[in-house]
Coordinates of C-alpha atoms and ligand atoms in Angstrom, one line a residue:
M1 CA 15.0 18.2 -8.7
A2 CA 12.6 15.4 -8.9
G3 CA 9.1 17.0 -9.2
R4 CA 7.3 13.7 -9.0
C5 CA 3.6 13.6 -8.4
H6 CA 2.6 10.9 -6.0
V7 CA -0.8 9.3 -5.1
I8 CA -1.5 7.7 -1.7
L9 CA -3.9 4.8 -1.3
I10 CA -5.4 4.6 2.2
G11 CA -7.7 1.8 3.3
P12 CA -7.8 -1.0 5.9
Q13 CA -6.1 -4.3 5.3
G14 CA -8.2 -6.3 2.8
S15 CA -9.9 -3.2 1.3
G16 CA -8.2 -4.1 -2.0
K17 CA -5.4 -1.5 -2.1
G18 CA -2.9 -4.0 -3.5
T19 CA -5.3 -5.4 -6.1
Q20 CA -6.4 -2.0 -7.3
A21 CA -2.8 -0.6 -7.2
T22 CA -1.6 -3.4 -9.5
R23 CA -4.4 -2.5 -12.0
I24 CA -4.3 1.3 -12.0
A25 CA -0.6 2.1 -11.6
A26 CA 0.7 1.6 -15.2
P27 CA -2.3 3.2 -17.0
L28 CA -1.9 6.3 -14.8
G29 CA 1.9 6.4 -15.3
L30 CA 2.5 5.6 -11.7
V31 CA 4.7 3.0 -10.1
H32 CA 3.2 0.8 -7.3
V33 CA 5.3 1.2 -4.1
A34 CA 3.9 -1.0 -1.3
T35 CA 5.9 -0.9 2.0
G36 CA 4.4 -4.3 2.9
D37 CA 5.8 -5.8 -0.3
L38 CA 9.2 -4.1 0.3
F39 CA 9.3 -5.8 3.8
R40 CA 8.2 -9.2 2.4
Q41 CA 11.1 -8.9 -0.1
L42 CA 13.5 -7.8 2.6
M43 CA 12.4 -10.7 4.9
T44 CA 13.6 -13.3 2.3
R45 CA 17.1 -12.4 3.5
D46 CA 18.6 -13.7 6.7
D47 CA 20.3 -10.7 8.4
P48 CA 19.7 -8.6 11.5
L49 CA 17.4 -6.1 9.7
A50 CA 15.3 -8.9 8.2
R51 CA 14.9 -10.5 11.6
E52 CA 14.0 -7.2 13.2
V53 CA 11.3 -6.6 10.6
R54 CA 9.9 -10.1 10.9
S55 CA 9.5 -9.8 14.7
Y56 CA 7.0 -6.9 14.1
Y57 CA 5.5 -8.2 10.8
D58 CA 4.5 -11.7 12.0
R59 CA 2.6 -10.2 15.0
G60 CA 0.7 -7.8 12.8
E61 CA 2.5 -4.8 14.4
L62 CA 3.9 -1.8 12.7
V63 CA 7.6 -1.9 11.9
P64 CA 9.3 1.2 13.6
D65 CA 8.9 4.4 11.6
D66 CA 12.6 5.0 11.1
V67 CA 13.2 1.6 9.5
T68 CA 10.0 2.0 7.4
L69 CA 11.0 5.5 6.1
R70 CA 14.5 4.2 5.3
V71 CA 13.1 1.3 3.2
L72 CA 10.7 3.6 1.4
L73 CA 13.3 6.2 0.6
E74 CA 15.7 3.5 -0.8
R75 CA 12.9 2.4 -3.2
L76 CA 12.1 6.0 -4.3
D77 CA 15.8 6.7 -4.9
E78 CA 16.1 3.4 -6.8
L79 CA 13.2 4.6 -9.0
E80 CA 14.9 7.9 -9.7
R81 CA 17.9 6.0 -11.0
E82 CA 16.2 3.2 -12.9
L83 CA 13.0 5.0 -14.2
P84 CA 14.0 8.6 -14.8
S85 CA 10.7 9.3 -16.7
Y86 CA 8.3 8.0 -14.1
R87 CA 5.5 10.4 -13.0
G88 CA 5.2 9.4 -9.4
A89 CA 4.6 6.6 -6.9
L90 CA 1.3 5.0 -6.0
L91 CA 2.0 4.6 -2.3
D92 CA 0.2 1.6 -0.8
G93 CA 0.6 1.1 2.9
Y94 CA 2.5 4.3 3.6
P95 CA 1.9 6.5 5.6
R96 CA 0.2 4.5 8.3
N97 CA 0.3 7.0 11.2
R98 CA 0.7 10.8 11.9
A99 CA 4.5 10.6 12.3
Q100 CA 4.9 8.9 9.0
A101 CA 2.6 11.4 7.2
E102 CA 4.7 14.3 8.6
A103 CA 7.9 12.6 7.7
L104 CA 6.5 12.0 4.2
D105 CA 5.6 15.7 3.8
R106 CA 9.2 16.6 4.8
V107 CA 11.0 14.3 2.4
L108 CA 8.7 15.2 -0.4
R109 CA 9.3 18.9 0.2
D110 CA 13.0 18.2 0.1
R111 CA 12.7 16.3 -3.2
N112 CA 10.4 19.0 -4.7
D113 CA 7.7 16.3 -5.1
T114 CA 3.9 16.7 -4.4
I115 CA 1.0 14.5 -3.3
A116 CA -1.7 14.8 -6.0
A117 CA -4.4 12.9 -4.2
V118 CA -5.2 10.5 -1.4
V119 CA -7.6 7.7 -2.5
H120 CA -9.6 6.3 0.4
L121 CA -10.9 2.8 -0.1
A122 CA -13.7 2.1 2.4
V123 CA -15.0 -1.4 3.2
P124 CA -17.0 -2.6 6.3
R125 CA -15.0 -4.6 8.9
A126 CA -17.0 -7.8 8.6
V127 CA -16.2 -7.9 4.8
L128 CA -12.5 -7.3 5.5
I129 CA -12.2 -10.2 7.9
E130 CA -13.9 -12.5 5.4
R131 CA -11.5 -11.3 2.7
L132 CA -8.3 -11.6 4.8
S133 CA -8.9 -15.0 6.3
G134 CA -9.3 -16.6 2.8
R135 CA -6.5 -14.7 1.1
L136 CA -3.7 -16.6 -0.6
I137 CA -0.6 -15.1 -2.2
C138 CA 2.1 -16.2 -4.6
P139 CA 5.4 -15.8 -2.8
Q140 CA 7.2 -15.7 -6.2
C141 CA 5.3 -13.1 -8.3
G142 CA 3.1 -11.4 -5.6
A143 CA -0.3 -12.3 -7.3
T144 CA -3.2 -12.6 -4.8
Y145 CA -6.1 -14.9 -4.7
H146 CA -9.0 -15.8 -2.4
R147 CA -10.1 -19.3 -1.5
T148 CA -13.8 -18.5 -2.2
F149 CA -14.0 -15.2 -4.1
A150 CA -11.0 -15.5 -6.5
P151 CA -9.7 -19.0 -6.5
P152 CA -6.7 -20.0 -8.7
R153 CA -7.5 -22.2 -11.8
V154 CA -5.6 -25.1 -10.2
E155 CA -6.0 -25.4 -6.4
G156 CA -3.0 -24.1 -4.5
Q157 CA -1.1 -23.0 -7.6
C158 CA -0.4 -19.5 -9.0
D159 CA -2.2 -18.9 -12.4
Q160 CA 0.6 -16.5 -13.4
C161 CA 3.8 -18.4 -12.6
G162 CA 2.8 -21.8 -11.3
A163 CA 4.4 -21.4 -7.9
P164 CA 2.6 -23.0 -4.8
L165 CA 0.4 -20.4 -3.1
V166 CA 0.7 -19.6 0.6
Q167 CA -1.2 -17.8 3.3
R168 CA 0.5 -14.6 4.5
S169 CA 2.2 -15.1 7.9
D170 CA 0.2 -12.2 9.2
D171 CA -3.2 -13.3 7.9
T172 CA -4.0 -15.3 11.1
P173 CA -7.1 -14.3 13.1
E174 CA -5.1 -12.7 15.9
A175 CA -2.9 -10.7 13.6
I176 CA -5.8 -9.7 11.4
A177 CA -7.7 -8.3 14.4
R178 CA -4.6 -6.4 15.6
R179 CA -3.9 -5.0 12.1
L180 CA -7.5 -3.7 11.7
D181 CA -7.4 -2.1 15.2
T182 CA -4.1 -0.4 14.4
Y183 CA -5.7 0.9 11.2
E184 CA -8.7 2.4 13.0
Q185 CA -6.5 3.9 15.7
H186 CA -3.5 5.3 13.8
T187 CA -4.2 5.2 10.0
A188 CA -7.9 6.2 9.6
P189 CA -7.2 9.6 11.5
L190 CA -4.8 10.5 8.6
L191 CA -7.8 11.0 6.4
E192 CA -8.6 14.2 8.3
Y193 CA -5.0 15.3 8.0
Y194 CA -5.3 15.1 4.2
R195 CA -9.0 16.1 4.0
E196 CA -8.1 19.5 5.4
R197 CA -5.8 19.9 2.4
G198 CA -8.6 18.9 -0.1
L199 CA -6.7 15.8 -1.2
V200 CA -9.1 12.9 -0.3
I201 CA -11.1 11.0 -2.9
D202 CA -13.6 8.6 -1.1
I203 CA -14.2 5.3 -3.0
D204 CA -16.7 2.6 -2.0
G205 CA -14.4 -0.5 -2.1
N206 CA -17.3 -2.9 -1.3
R207 CA -18.1 -3.4 -5.0
P208 CA -16.9 -5.7 -7.8
I209 CA -13.1 -5.3 -8.5
D210 CA -13.6 -3.9 -12.1
E211 CA -16.1 -1.3 -11.0
V212 CA -13.8 -0.1 -8.2
T213 CA -10.9 0.1 -10.7
R214 CA -13.0 2.2 -13.2
T215 CA -14.1 4.6 -10.5
I216 CA -10.6 5.2 -9.2
V217 CA -9.1 5.7 -12.7
S218 CA -11.9 8.2 -13.7
A219 CA -11.4 10.1 -10.4
L220 CA -7.6 10.3 -10.7
E221 CA -7.2 11.1 -14.4
P222 CA -8.4 14.7 -14.2
V223 CA -6.3 15.2 -11.0
L224 CA -3.1 14.0 -12.6
A225 CA -3.7 16.1 -15.6
D226 CA -4.3 19.3 -13.5
P227 CA -1.1 21.3 -13.4
S228 CA -2.1 22.9 -10.1
R229 CA -2.3 19.5 -8.5
C230 CA 0.5 17.8 -10.4
R231 CA 3.4 19.8 -11.6
S232 CA 5.0 17.0 -13.5
S233 CA 1.9 16.3 -15.8
Ligands
AMP301 P1 0.6 -4.7 4.3 O1 1.1 -5.6 3.2 O2 0.5 -3.3 3.8 O3 -0.6 -5.2 5.0 O4 1.7 -4.7 5.4 C1 2.1 -5.8 6.1 C2 3.0 -5.5 7.4 O5 4.2 -4.8 7.0 C3 2.3 -4.6 8.4 O6 1.4 -5.3 9.3 C4 3.5 -4.0 9.1 O7 4.1 -5.0 10.0 C5 4.5 -3.8 7.9 N1 4.3 -2.5 7.3 C6 3.9 -2.2 6.1 N2 3.8 -0.9 5.9 C7 4.2 -0.3 7.0 C8 4.3 1.1 7.5 N3 4.0 2.1 6.7 N4 4.7 1.3 8.7 C9 5.0 0.3 9.6 N5 4.9 -1.0 9.2 C10 4.5 -1.3 8.0

């Protein structure tokens, strides 16, 4: 009988989902669960599943729904075991299409969990391409940087843990274009699916990081405190 209260972050690649999730999760009592991060972790192994995931990931294509759902559920089950007092997950990168949204509804119903809100981060495509092509990540601790907009203190080196920074293997121009097209075609339509249920909070993501963080937190606080939206509050 879980009764968790989850929040979904929806926005195109480069809209700042990961950056914002890292900042807002803990203050809101949520745990950041990013399927992309789960896959990047999984791909550090060398087994058939890791190789299968990599074949989709590197091309910027979606990993098959059954594999993705399995990886997500494993993480949610792990949280139940390791963090019995957590309020809910801040889902980043899931769901990404209609089948995943319906699967999520089913598994949440089985677990007696709810979706408290869907935060939609909107950013124009030209800005996204600029952000993604300069993005650098730390393979060790997951911190993200941008060559021009948010450079590390020492070039090529993570401020947090000192590891050498890398470009993500799917941040190439071809993969970026494919990922943004997939978002428009399969993920953006989910906003209607959730809008009909009154769950969507629209946020202008084309503003300074701190301002976006403040807007999201102020919008989510009352929702998470509302017992009709969030039973576990
Ligand atoms: P992200 O870090 O969210 O940009 O995800 C990076 C890559 O991981 C995507 O391009 C997909 O290959 C894979 N991925 C992440 N989340 C999902 C998902 N919900 N469904 C299918 N593939 C996913």
